[in-house]
Coordinates of C-alpha atoms and ligand atoms in Angstrom, one line a residue:
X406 CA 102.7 -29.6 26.8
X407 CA 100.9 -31.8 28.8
X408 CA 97.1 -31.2 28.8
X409 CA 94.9 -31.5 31.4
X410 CA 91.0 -32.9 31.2
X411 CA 88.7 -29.5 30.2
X412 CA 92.4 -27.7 28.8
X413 CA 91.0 -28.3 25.0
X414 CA 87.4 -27.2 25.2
X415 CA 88.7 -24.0 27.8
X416 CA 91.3 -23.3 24.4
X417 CA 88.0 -23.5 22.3
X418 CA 86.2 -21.0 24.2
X419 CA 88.4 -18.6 25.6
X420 CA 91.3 -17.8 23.4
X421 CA 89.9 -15.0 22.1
X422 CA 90.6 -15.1 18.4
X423 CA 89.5 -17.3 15.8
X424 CA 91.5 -20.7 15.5
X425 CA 92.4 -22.7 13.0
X426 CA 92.5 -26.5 12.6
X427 CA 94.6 -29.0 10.1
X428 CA 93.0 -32.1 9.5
X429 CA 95.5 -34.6 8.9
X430 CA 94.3 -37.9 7.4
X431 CA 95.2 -41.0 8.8
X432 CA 95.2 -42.9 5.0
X433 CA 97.5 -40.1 3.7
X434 CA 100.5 -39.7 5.4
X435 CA 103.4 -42.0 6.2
X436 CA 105.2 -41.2 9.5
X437 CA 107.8 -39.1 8.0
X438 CA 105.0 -36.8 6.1
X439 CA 103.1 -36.7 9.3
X440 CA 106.7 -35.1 11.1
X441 CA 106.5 -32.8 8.3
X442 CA 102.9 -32.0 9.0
X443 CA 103.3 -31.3 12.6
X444 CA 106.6 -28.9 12.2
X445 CA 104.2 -26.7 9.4
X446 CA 101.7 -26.7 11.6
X447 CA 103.8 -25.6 15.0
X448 CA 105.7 -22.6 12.2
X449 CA 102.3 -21.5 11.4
X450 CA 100.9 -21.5 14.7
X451 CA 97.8 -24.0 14.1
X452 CA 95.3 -24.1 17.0
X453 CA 94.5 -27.9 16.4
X454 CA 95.5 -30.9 14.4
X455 CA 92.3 -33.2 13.8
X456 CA 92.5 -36.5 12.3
X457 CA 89.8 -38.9 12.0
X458 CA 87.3 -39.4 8.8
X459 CA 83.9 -41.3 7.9
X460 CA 85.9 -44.5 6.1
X461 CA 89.6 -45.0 7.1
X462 CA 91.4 -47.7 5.1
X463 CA 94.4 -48.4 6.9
X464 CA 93.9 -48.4 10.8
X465 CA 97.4 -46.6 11.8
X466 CA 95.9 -44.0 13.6
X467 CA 97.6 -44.7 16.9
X468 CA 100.9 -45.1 15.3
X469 CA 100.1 -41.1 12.8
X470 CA 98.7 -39.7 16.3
X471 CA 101.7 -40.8 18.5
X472 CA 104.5 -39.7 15.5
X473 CA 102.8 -36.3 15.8
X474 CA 102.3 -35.9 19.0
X475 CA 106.1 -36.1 19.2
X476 CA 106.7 -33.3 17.3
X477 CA 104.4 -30.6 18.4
X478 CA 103.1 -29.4 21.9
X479 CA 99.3 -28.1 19.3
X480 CA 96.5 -30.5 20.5
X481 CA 95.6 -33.7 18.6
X482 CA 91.6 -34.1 18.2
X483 CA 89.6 -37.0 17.0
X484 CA 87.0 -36.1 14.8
X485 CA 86.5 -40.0 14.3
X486 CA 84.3 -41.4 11.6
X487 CA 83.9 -44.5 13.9
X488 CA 84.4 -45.9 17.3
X489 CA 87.8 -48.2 15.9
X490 CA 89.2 -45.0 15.6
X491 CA 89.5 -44.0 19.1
X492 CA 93.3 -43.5 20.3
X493 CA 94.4 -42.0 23.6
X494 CA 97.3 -41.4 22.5
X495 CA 95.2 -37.7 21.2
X496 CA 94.4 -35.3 23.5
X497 CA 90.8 -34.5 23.0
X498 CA 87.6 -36.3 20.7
X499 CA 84.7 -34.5 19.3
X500 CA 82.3 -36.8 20.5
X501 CA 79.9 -36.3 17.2
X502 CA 76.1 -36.9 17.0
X503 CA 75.4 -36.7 13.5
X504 CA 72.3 -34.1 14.6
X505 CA 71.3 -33.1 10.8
X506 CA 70.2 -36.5 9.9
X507 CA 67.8 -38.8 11.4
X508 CA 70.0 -42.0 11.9
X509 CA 69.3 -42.9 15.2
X510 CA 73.5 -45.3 15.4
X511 CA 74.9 -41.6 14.2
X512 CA 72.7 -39.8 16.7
X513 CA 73.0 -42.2 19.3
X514 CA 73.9 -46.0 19.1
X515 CA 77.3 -45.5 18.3
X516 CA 78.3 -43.7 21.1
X517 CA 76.5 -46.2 23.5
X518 CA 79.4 -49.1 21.8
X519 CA 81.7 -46.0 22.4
X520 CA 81.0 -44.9 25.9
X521 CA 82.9 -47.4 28.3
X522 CA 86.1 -47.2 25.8
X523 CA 85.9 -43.1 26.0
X524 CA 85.3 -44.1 30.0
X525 CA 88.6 -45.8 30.9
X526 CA 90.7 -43.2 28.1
X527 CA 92.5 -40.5 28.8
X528 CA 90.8 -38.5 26.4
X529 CA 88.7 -35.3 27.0
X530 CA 85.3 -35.5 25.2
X531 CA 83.9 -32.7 23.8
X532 CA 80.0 -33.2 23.2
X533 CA 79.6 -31.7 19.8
X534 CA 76.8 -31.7 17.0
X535 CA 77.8 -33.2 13.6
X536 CA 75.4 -31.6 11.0
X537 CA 76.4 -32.3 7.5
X538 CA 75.6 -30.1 4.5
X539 CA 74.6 -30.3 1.4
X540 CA 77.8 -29.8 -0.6
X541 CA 76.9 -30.5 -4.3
X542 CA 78.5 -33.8 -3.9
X543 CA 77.5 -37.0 -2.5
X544 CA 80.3 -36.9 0.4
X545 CA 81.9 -40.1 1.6
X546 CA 80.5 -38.2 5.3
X547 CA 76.9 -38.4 3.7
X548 CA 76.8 -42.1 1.8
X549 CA 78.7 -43.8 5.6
X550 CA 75.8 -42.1 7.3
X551 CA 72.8 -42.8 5.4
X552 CA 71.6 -39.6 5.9
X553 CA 70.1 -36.3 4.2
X554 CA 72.3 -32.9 4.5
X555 CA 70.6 -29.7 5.5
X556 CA 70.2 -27.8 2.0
X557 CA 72.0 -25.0 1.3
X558 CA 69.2 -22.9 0.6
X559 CA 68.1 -23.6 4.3
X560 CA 69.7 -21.4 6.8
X561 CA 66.9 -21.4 9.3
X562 CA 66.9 -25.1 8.9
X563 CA 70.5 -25.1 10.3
X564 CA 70.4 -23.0 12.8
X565 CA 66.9 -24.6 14.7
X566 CA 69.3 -27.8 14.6
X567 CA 71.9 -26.4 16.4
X568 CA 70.0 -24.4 18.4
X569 CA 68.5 -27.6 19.6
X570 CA 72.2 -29.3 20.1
X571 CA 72.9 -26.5 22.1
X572 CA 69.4 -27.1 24.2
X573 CA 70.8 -30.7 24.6
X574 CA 73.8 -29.8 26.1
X575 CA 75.9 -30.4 23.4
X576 CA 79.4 -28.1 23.3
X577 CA 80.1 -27.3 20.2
X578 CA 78.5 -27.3 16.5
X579 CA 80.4 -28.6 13.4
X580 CA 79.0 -27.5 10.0
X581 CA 80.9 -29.9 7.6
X582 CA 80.2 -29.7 3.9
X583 CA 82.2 -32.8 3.9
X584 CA 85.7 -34.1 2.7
X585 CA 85.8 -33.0 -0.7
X586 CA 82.9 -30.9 -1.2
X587 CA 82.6 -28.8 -4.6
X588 CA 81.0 -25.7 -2.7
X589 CA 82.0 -24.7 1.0
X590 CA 78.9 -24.3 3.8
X591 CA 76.8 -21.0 2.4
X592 CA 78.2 -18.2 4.5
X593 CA 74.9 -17.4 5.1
X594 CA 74.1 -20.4 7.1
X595 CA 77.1 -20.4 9.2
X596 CA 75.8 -16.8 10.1
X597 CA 72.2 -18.3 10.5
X598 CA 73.8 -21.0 13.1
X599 CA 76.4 -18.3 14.7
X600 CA 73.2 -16.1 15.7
X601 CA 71.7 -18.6 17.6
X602 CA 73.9 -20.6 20.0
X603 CA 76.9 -19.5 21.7
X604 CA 79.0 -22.8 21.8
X605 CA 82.1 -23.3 19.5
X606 CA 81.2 -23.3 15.6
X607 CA 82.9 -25.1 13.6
X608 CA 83.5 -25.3 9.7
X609 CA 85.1 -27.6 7.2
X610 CA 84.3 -29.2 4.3
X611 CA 85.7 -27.8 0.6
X612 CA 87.5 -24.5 2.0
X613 CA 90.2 -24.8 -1.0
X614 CA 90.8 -20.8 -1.5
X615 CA 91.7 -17.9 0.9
X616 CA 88.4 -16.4 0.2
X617 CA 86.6 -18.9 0.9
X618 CA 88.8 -18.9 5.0
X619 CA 88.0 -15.8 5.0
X620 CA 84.4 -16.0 4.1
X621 CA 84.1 -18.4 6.9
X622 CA 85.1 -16.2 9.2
X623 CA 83.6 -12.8 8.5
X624 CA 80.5 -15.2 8.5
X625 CA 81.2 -16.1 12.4
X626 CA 82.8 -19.5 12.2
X627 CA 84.9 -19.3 15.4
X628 CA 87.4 -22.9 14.2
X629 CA 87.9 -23.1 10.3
X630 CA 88.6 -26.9 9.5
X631 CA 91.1 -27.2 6.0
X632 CA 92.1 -31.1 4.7
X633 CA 92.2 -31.5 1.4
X634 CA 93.3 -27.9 0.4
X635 CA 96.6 -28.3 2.1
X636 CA 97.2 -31.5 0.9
X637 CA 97.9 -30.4 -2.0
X638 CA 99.6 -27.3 -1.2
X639 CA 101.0 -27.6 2.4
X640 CA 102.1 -24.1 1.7
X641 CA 98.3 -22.6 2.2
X642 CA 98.5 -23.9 6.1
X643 CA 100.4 -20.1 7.2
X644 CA 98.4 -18.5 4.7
X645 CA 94.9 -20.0 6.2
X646 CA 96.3 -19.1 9.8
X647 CA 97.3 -15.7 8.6
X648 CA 93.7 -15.1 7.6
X649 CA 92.2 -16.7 10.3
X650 CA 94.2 -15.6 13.1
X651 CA 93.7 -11.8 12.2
X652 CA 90.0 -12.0 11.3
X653 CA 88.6 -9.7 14.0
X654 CA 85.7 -11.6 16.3
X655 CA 82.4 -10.0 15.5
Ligands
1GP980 C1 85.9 -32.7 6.4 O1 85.7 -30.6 7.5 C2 86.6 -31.5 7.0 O2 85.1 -33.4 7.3 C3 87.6 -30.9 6.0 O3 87.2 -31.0 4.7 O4 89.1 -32.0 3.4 O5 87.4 -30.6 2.3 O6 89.0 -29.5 3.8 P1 88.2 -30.8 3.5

């Protein structure tokens, strides 16, 4: 299907259930796994494929995106860890400002080196506040970024951060324990955040179990993120739908 600019972020808003994104990573899969990737996905009726991440060893993005994009009409996101990882051959980047910490190149300076590259792309950018949390784990997210997470403990904490990226125009919020976190984001917090802005929230970071998908989405996340989980076991990618898919909206 061919996309056109604001298709992605209208999908985000308005498809009235909860969605569910695959993140595929770039370092992982050969061309042939990243077929396979994209017919599970397409069977289990994924919302989104993103692909990005905060250190990416071997720079085949273009190539992983394009194989994909060739074998499923679901829409290709950057969630990029850094501006070498820009493709158009995606349909749609969350343009991230790492809001949670206090790193003025995540907040800002990147995405000026970004900006004119974004400018002449086909992509559609989707303004979007990056808050990292604490996980239990020092995160490859939270040592590339040189910052602090938001603490668990600190719902209120979260959600006057996004309230604030929502003040600032951004479009959506992603709370991201990060790649490989022990402990998901605290239901509580995503609750906390859900209550106070309206915009797209979106959760990943160390969702390995079905309760913990679902615990995401009674607690209002409105796209559930899953990478490592399904790496493993490609066979949780219907199951995570399932759950998402027929969570009802609060
Ligand atoms: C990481 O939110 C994503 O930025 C997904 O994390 O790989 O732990 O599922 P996992």
């Amino acid at each position: 299907m061919a996309y056109s600019m604001g298709d992605i972020y209208q999908k985000m808003t308005s498809s009235g259930r909860r969605q569910f994104a695959v993140l595929a990573d770039p370092d992982k899969l050969t061309n042939s796994q990243a077929e396979t990737l994209a017919e599970r996905c397409n069977t289990a009726e994924v919302d989104y494929i993103f692909t990005g991440g905060s250190l990416v060893m071997q720079y085949r993005m273009e190539e992983m995106v394009s194989v994909i994009r060739r074998h499923t009409r679901i829409p290709v996101v950057l969630f990029p860890g850094n501006v070498l990882q820009v493709t158009d051959q995606a349909n749609a980047i969350l343009f991230l400002s790492l809001i949670s910490g206090r790193n003025p190149e995540m907040l800002i300076g990147r995405h000026v080196e970004a900006a004119p590259i974004l400018n002449k792309s086909g992509l559609e950018v989707i303004p979007t506040g990056y808050m990292l949390v604490e996980s239990g784990a020092l995160t490859t997210a939270l040592y590339m970024s040189g910052t602090i997470p938001v603490p668990r403990s600190k719902p209120d904490v979260a959600a006057c951060t996004a309230l604030a990226g929502q003040m600032l125009g951004l479009q959506a919020i992603y709370l991201d324990a990060g790649s490989g976190a022990l402990q998901p984001v605290p239901p509580a917090m995503i609750a906390a955040v859900k209550a106070q802005v309206h915009i797209p929230v979106i959760v990943g970071g160390g969702i390995r179990t079905t309760d913990d998908c679902l615990n995401a989405c009674k607690a209002g996340a409105d796209i559930v993120v899953v990478g490592n989980a399904i790496e493993s076991r490609p066979d949780l990618i219907a199951e995570f739908s399932r759950i998402v898919h027929t969570s009802p909206l609060l």
